[in-house]
Amino acid sequence: MVLVHPLPIDTFLKSLLSAAENCGYLGTVVLLARARDATAQYRELTDAWTDVHDVTGPALAVLCPVPPEVPAHGVRFPFDPAQGVAAEGMTLEVPHSGRQFEKSFWKDLPFRPGWDDPFVRPQRPAPAEVHASGWTRAVTDAAWFFGIEESRVPCLVVLSMRERHGTVIPIDESFGVYDFLKELMERLGSAPVSLGKSLGERQQLRHQIACNVRGLEAAQVQSLRQRLVEAEVLAPNLIADCRARLEALTQAEPSDDDLRVLHAVCDVLRSPQRQAERHNLRIGGLLSRLDRVIGTLERQRPSWEKVRQWQERLVTVEREVIVLRDEVASIGLSGLLQQVAAELPLPLHKEDMDPTPRLPGWSFSLLGHRPKQTVSAAAPWAAERTGRLGLVMVHGILSGPDMWTPLENLLIDDTDLGFVDPLTFGYRTGLIRLNPAHVFPSINVVADSLKEYLATEAEGYEQLVLLAHSMGGLVVQRCLTRMLAEGRGRELRRIRRVVLLACPNSGAQILQSLRRGAMGRRHPQERQLRPLDEEVTFTRRVLMRDVVHASRVTERTCPIPFSVFAGESDNIVPAASAQDVYPDAAALPGNHSEIARPASPKHRTYTTLRRLLLKERLA
């Protein structure tokens, strides 16, 4: 989203929190999912985001990214609460707010759009690629604001306003956002629903009162009072009383006495005995003005009875809103989140996070899957590894070790694979360097780190299987060829097999321009994802000669079988690149992300990996 006056994400989020807290909202739900995560799962999530609003009702405000295929005009001014507010790739939706949230929100912003135009217009129409880049940038900045590692994205951030506590919930195929929030709202009880109804009724009553209460216009009353001053000599006490009553009738219902006094003044002005005096005072037209005022008040009188009833009901509803808001504010949102998460089919458990300096006074916790029962990296000598198989899993670019959680849970629950120890290897990756003192390592550096990981954390395993996703496959290949170049081919004998999922063996053409725009042309990891990269091509040539087609183990060669798989619906790494020239190549269901995150033991990725692991044990 290209704005004339771009709104910094930290200002946007601070205003959001301030407005939500001032308006009595229990909490705010923030969806953080980059454009690169716009797989079928996340597109379905954003398409159904309105349903999420319906579920959360008035208790939770909802902030989510703007899908890149939906062109956004700019920052929307909150005349229409149903449309929400947008800023730099993100939109805010607040159901049943009665516009109070939006008014408070806009009050804290450093700029406002023009009153005659509901949008801050972009400089020029932007293509979907620009919107996708804006989405990604907004999510990255929001993750930085909340102090969330990029490996945790995509995730939900649920902010409890009263407790000043944020709960981060990573999203994968095993986690249904809609069902999770629906269960959460059911645990909240009837107070949020009742509050929504009361807020809706209050808004309707205010609208009805505003539309039906007219009274007299201030300019009309001012002009008439001035003309009556000139006529006070005709009936001083009567006209002075009339002038005082007119001032009150700009906002009050006319009584019988008010109309009687107005009619009495008209009678004085109509009196034949006063005709000469009226002519001398030059108050012609005063009588017609009084007649118009009387007619206006008499036409409005029938609606005043309804207005009176609405005002009495409004007082009752206002009291209900105060009571219900106090009841909603007393709910322990963070505790309920943990209760619901602990009862999921794949339970999530709490882990404290370091506080972020950008939100003083706030604390954060992470809800993640229970840590796997595997070998401790701090004390590898404490476990007996004889006869066991270590499955070393290497993630791809813009990801992290947590991406393997669904697969790890399936492996742990499979009694036939009790001999397998899942081991996750992680490395630093991301879009933007938040700390100038840190850099993103090149594939060569990550490959050297993997070499050390195999020598330490994986020490003692007589059998290893390397499983890699996306760019992780390039890391594994580079690690093997660099070890062979060092004459360490005999150390590779314990690697029984390498499994590659959606690895860009010959590069990833799709989204190349978007990657360059978001990550920069000098990003050391992105460069080697480009088609026909010279170093990647050389690595593959050495690998084919000295590993895949090798016949014996020497210092410079070691035969290791490779099983490579492409995603059936992968639009990031095409099948031709994922399968390349490997002899054992096939395809598995899912897109670029789903292929590595099987949601059930019946998913073909899991059944295939299971078959290969059992095969290695029998061997």
CSV table of C-alpha atoms in Angstrom, one decimal, residues 203-399:
chain,number,residue,atom,x,y,z
A,203,GLN,CA,-26.2,3.2,18.9
A,204,GLN,CA,-29.7,2.7,17.4
A,205,LEU,CA,-31.3,4.8,20.2
A,206,ARG,CA,-28.8,7.6,19.7
A,207,HIS,CA,-29.4,7.6,16.0
A,208,GLN,CA,-33.2,7.7,16.5
A,209,ILE,CA,-33.0,10.5,19.0
A,210,ALA,CA,-30.6,12.5,16.8
A,211,CYS,CA,-32.9,12.1,13.7
A,212,ASN,CA,-36.1,13.0,15.5
A,213,VAL,CA,-35.1,15.8,17.8
A,214,ARG,CA,-34.9,19.0,15.8
A,215,GLY,CA,-36.1,22.0,17.9
A,216,LEU,CA,-35.5,25.5,16.5
A,217,GLU,CA,-32.4,26.5,14.5
A,218,ALA,CA,-30.0,28.7,16.5
A,219,ALA,CA,-29.7,31.3,13.7
A,220,GLN,CA,-33.5,31.4,13.3
A,221,VAL,CA,-34.0,32.0,17.1
A,222,GLN,CA,-31.3,34.7,17.2
A,223,SER,CA,-32.8,36.6,14.3
A,224,LEU,CA,-36.3,36.4,15.8
A,225,ARG,CA,-35.2,37.4,19.3
A,226,GLN,CA,-33.5,40.5,17.9
A,227,ARG,CA,-36.7,41.5,16.1
A,228,LEU,CA,-38.8,40.9,19.2
A,229,VAL,CA,-36.6,43.4,21.1
A,230,GLU,CA,-37.9,46.2,18.8
A,231,ALA,CA,-41.5,45.1,19.6
A,232,GLU,CA,-41.1,45.0,23.4
A,233,VAL,CA,-42.9,48.4,23.8
A,234,LEU,CA,-46.1,46.7,22.6
A,235,ALA,CA,-46.2,44.2,25.6
A,236,PRO,CA,-42.9,44.3,27.5
A,237,ASN,CA,-43.5,41.5,30.0
A,238,LEU,CA,-45.1,39.2,27.4
A,239,ILE,CA,-42.4,39.6,24.8
A,240,ALA,CA,-39.5,39.4,27.3
A,241,ASP,CA,-41.1,36.0,28.4
A,242,CYS,CA,-41.4,34.9,24.8
A,243,ARG,CA,-37.7,35.7,24.1
A,244,ALA,CA,-36.5,33.7,27.1
A,245,ARG,CA,-38.7,30.7,26.0
A,246,LEU,CA,-37.3,30.8,22.4
A,247,GLU,CA,-33.7,30.4,23.7
A,248,ALA,CA,-34.7,27.2,25.6
A,249,LEU,CA,-36.7,25.8,22.6
A,250,THR,CA,-33.5,25.3,20.5
A,251,GLN,CA,-33.0,22.0,22.5
A,252,ALA,CA,-36.1,21.3,24.5
A,253,GLU,CA,-39.6,20.1,23.8
A,254,PRO,CA,-42.2,22.9,23.6
A,255,SER,CA,-44.8,22.9,26.4
A,256,ASP,CA,-48.4,24.1,26.3
A,257,ASP,CA,-47.3,27.3,28.1
A,258,ASP,CA,-44.6,27.9,25.5
A,259,LEU,CA,-47.0,27.7,22.6
A,260,ARG,CA,-49.6,29.8,24.5
A,261,VAL,CA,-47.0,32.6,25.0
A,262,LEU,CA,-46.1,32.5,21.3
A,263,HIS,CA,-49.7,32.6,20.2
A,264,ALA,CA,-50.3,35.6,22.6
A,265,VAL,CA,-47.5,37.5,21.0
A,266,CYS,CA,-49.0,36.8,17.6
A,267,ASP,CA,-52.3,38.1,18.9
A,268,VAL,CA,-50.7,41.4,20.0
A,269,LEU,CA,-49.1,41.8,16.6
A,270,ARG,CA,-52.4,41.1,14.9
A,271,SER,CA,-54.4,43.5,17.1
A,272,PRO,CA,-56.0,46.3,14.9
A,273,GLN,CA,-55.4,48.8,17.7
A,274,ARG,CA,-51.7,48.2,17.4
A,275,GLN,CA,-51.4,48.6,13.6
A,276,ALA,CA,-50.1,52.1,13.7
A,277,GLU,CA,-47.5,51.3,16.3
A,278,ARG,CA,-46.3,48.3,14.3
A,279,HIS,CA,-45.9,50.5,11.3
A,280,ASN,CA,-43.9,53.1,13.3
A,281,LEU,CA,-41.7,50.3,14.7
A,282,ARG,CA,-40.9,48.9,11.3
A,283,ILE,CA,-41.4,45.3,12.4
A,284,GLY,CA,-43.1,44.1,9.3
A,285,GLY,CA,-42.6,40.3,8.7
A,286,LEU,CA,-42.2,39.6,12.4
A,287,LEU,CA,-45.7,38.1,12.5
A,288,SER,CA,-45.0,35.7,9.6
A,289,ARG,CA,-41.8,34.6,11.3
A,290,LEU,CA,-43.6,33.8,14.5
A,291,ASP,CA,-46.2,31.8,12.6
A,292,ARG,CA,-43.5,29.7,10.9
A,293,VAL,CA,-41.9,29.0,14.3
A,294,ILE,CA,-45.2,28.0,15.8
A,295,GLY,CA,-45.9,25.7,12.9
A,296,THR,CA,-42.5,24.1,13.2
A,297,LEU,CA,-43.0,23.4,16.9
A,298,GLU,CA,-46.5,22.0,16.5
A,299,ARG,CA,-45.3,19.6,13.8
A,300,GLN,CA,-42.5,18.3,16.0
A,301,ARG,CA,-44.6,17.8,19.1
A,302,PRO,CA,-45.9,14.3,18.2
A,303,SER,CA,-42.4,12.9,17.8
A,304,TRP,CA,-41.3,14.3,21.2
A,305,GLU,CA,-43.3,11.7,23.0
A,306,LYS,CA,-41.3,8.9,21.2
A,307,VAL,CA,-38.1,10.8,21.9
A,308,ARG,CA,-38.9,10.9,25.6
A,309,GLN,CA,-39.4,7.2,25.6
A,310,TRP,CA,-36.1,6.6,23.7
A,311,GLN,CA,-34.2,8.9,26.1
A,312,GLU,CA,-35.6,7.0,29.1
A,313,ARG,CA,-34.6,3.7,27.5
A,314,LEU,CA,-31.2,5.1,26.6
A,315,VAL,CA,-30.5,5.9,30.3
A,316,THR,CA,-31.2,2.2,31.1
A,317,VAL,CA,-29.0,0.9,28.3
A,318,GLU,CA,-26.1,3.2,29.3
A,319,ARG,CA,-26.3,1.6,32.8
A,320,GLU,CA,-26.3,-1.9,31.3
A,321,VAL,CA,-23.3,-1.1,29.1
A,322,ILE,CA,-21.3,0.1,32.2
A,323,VAL,CA,-22.2,-3.0,34.2
A,324,LEU,CA,-21.4,-5.4,31.3
A,325,ARG,CA,-18.2,-3.7,30.4
A,326,ASP,CA,-17.0,-4.1,34.0
A,327,GLU,CA,-18.0,-7.7,33.9
A,328,VAL,CA,-16.1,-8.3,30.6
A,329,ALA,CA,-13.1,-6.4,31.9
A,330,SER,CA,-12.9,-8.8,34.9
A,331,ILE,CA,-12.5,-11.8,32.7
A,332,GLY,CA,-9.0,-13.4,32.8
A,333,LEU,CA,-8.4,-13.6,29.0
A,334,SER,CA,-4.8,-15.0,29.3
A,335,GLY,CA,-5.9,-17.8,31.6
A,336,LEU,CA,-8.8,-18.7,29.3
A,337,LEU,CA,-6.4,-18.8,26.3
A,338,GLN,CA,-4.2,-21.3,28.1
A,339,GLN,CA,-7.2,-23.4,29.1
A,340,VAL,CA,-8.4,-23.7,25.5
A,341,ALA,CA,-4.9,-24.3,24.2
A,342,ALA,CA,-4.3,-27.1,26.6
A,343,GLU,CA,-7.4,-28.9,25.4
A,344,LEU,CA,-6.6,-28.9,21.7
A,345,PRO,CA,-6.1,-32.2,19.9
A,346,LEU,CA,-2.4,-31.2,19.8
A,347,PRO,CA,-2.1,-29.3,23.1
A,348,LEU,CA,-0.3,-26.0,23.3
A,349,HIS,CA,1.6,-25.1,26.5
A,350,LYS,CA,2.8,-21.8,27.9
A,351,GLU,CA,6.4,-20.6,27.8
A,352,ASP,CA,7.4,-17.1,29.0
A,353,MET,CA,9.0,-14.7,26.6
A,354,ASP,CA,11.4,-11.8,27.1
A,355,PRO,CA,9.5,-8.5,27.5
A,356,THR,CA,9.7,-6.1,24.6
A,357,PRO,CA,11.1,-2.6,25.4
A,358,ARG,CA,8.6,-1.1,22.9
A,359,LEU,CA,5.7,-1.9,25.2
A,360,PRO,CA,6.8,-0.9,28.8
A,361,GLY,CA,4.8,-2.7,31.5
A,362,TRP,CA,3.6,-5.5,29.2
A,363,SER,CA,4.5,-9.2,29.5
A,364,PHE,CA,4.4,-11.8,26.8
A,365,SER,CA,4.1,-15.6,26.7
A,366,LEU,CA,4.3,-18.2,23.9
A,367,LEU,CA,1.8,-21.1,23.5
A,368,GLY,CA,3.6,-23.9,21.7
A,369,HIS,CA,3.5,-27.7,21.4
A,370,ARG,CA,5.0,-29.7,24.3
A,371,PRO,CA,8.8,-30.1,23.8
A,372,LYS,CA,9.6,-33.4,22.3
A,373,GLN,CA,11.2,-36.1,24.4
A,374,THR,CA,14.6,-36.3,22.8
A,375,VAL,CA,18.2,-35.9,23.5
A,376,SER,CA,19.3,-32.8,25.4
A,377,ALA,CA,21.7,-30.7,23.4
A,378,ALA,CA,23.3,-29.5,26.6
A,379,ALA,CA,24.2,-33.0,27.8
A,380,PRO,CA,24.4,-35.4,24.7
A,381,TRP,CA,26.4,-37.9,26.7
A,382,ALA,CA,23.4,-38.5,29.1
A,383,ALA,CA,21.4,-40.5,26.6
A,384,GLU,CA,21.9,-44.0,25.3
A,385,ARG,CA,22.0,-43.7,21.5
A,386,THR,CA,23.1,-47.2,20.5
A,387,GLY,CA,20.7,-48.7,18.0
A,388,ARG,CA,18.8,-45.5,17.6
A,389,LEU,CA,18.3,-43.4,14.5
A,390,GLY,CA,18.7,-39.6,14.5
A,391,LEU,CA,16.4,-37.7,12.2
A,392,VAL,CA,18.1,-34.3,11.6
A,393,MET,CA,15.6,-31.8,10.2
A,394,VAL,CA,16.7,-28.6,8.4
A,395,HIS,CA,14.2,-25.8,7.7
A,396,GLY,CA,14.3,-23.4,4.8
A,397,ILE,CA,14.5,-19.7,4.3
A,398,LEU,CA,12.3,-17.4,6.3
A,399,SER,CA,11.4,-20.3,8.6
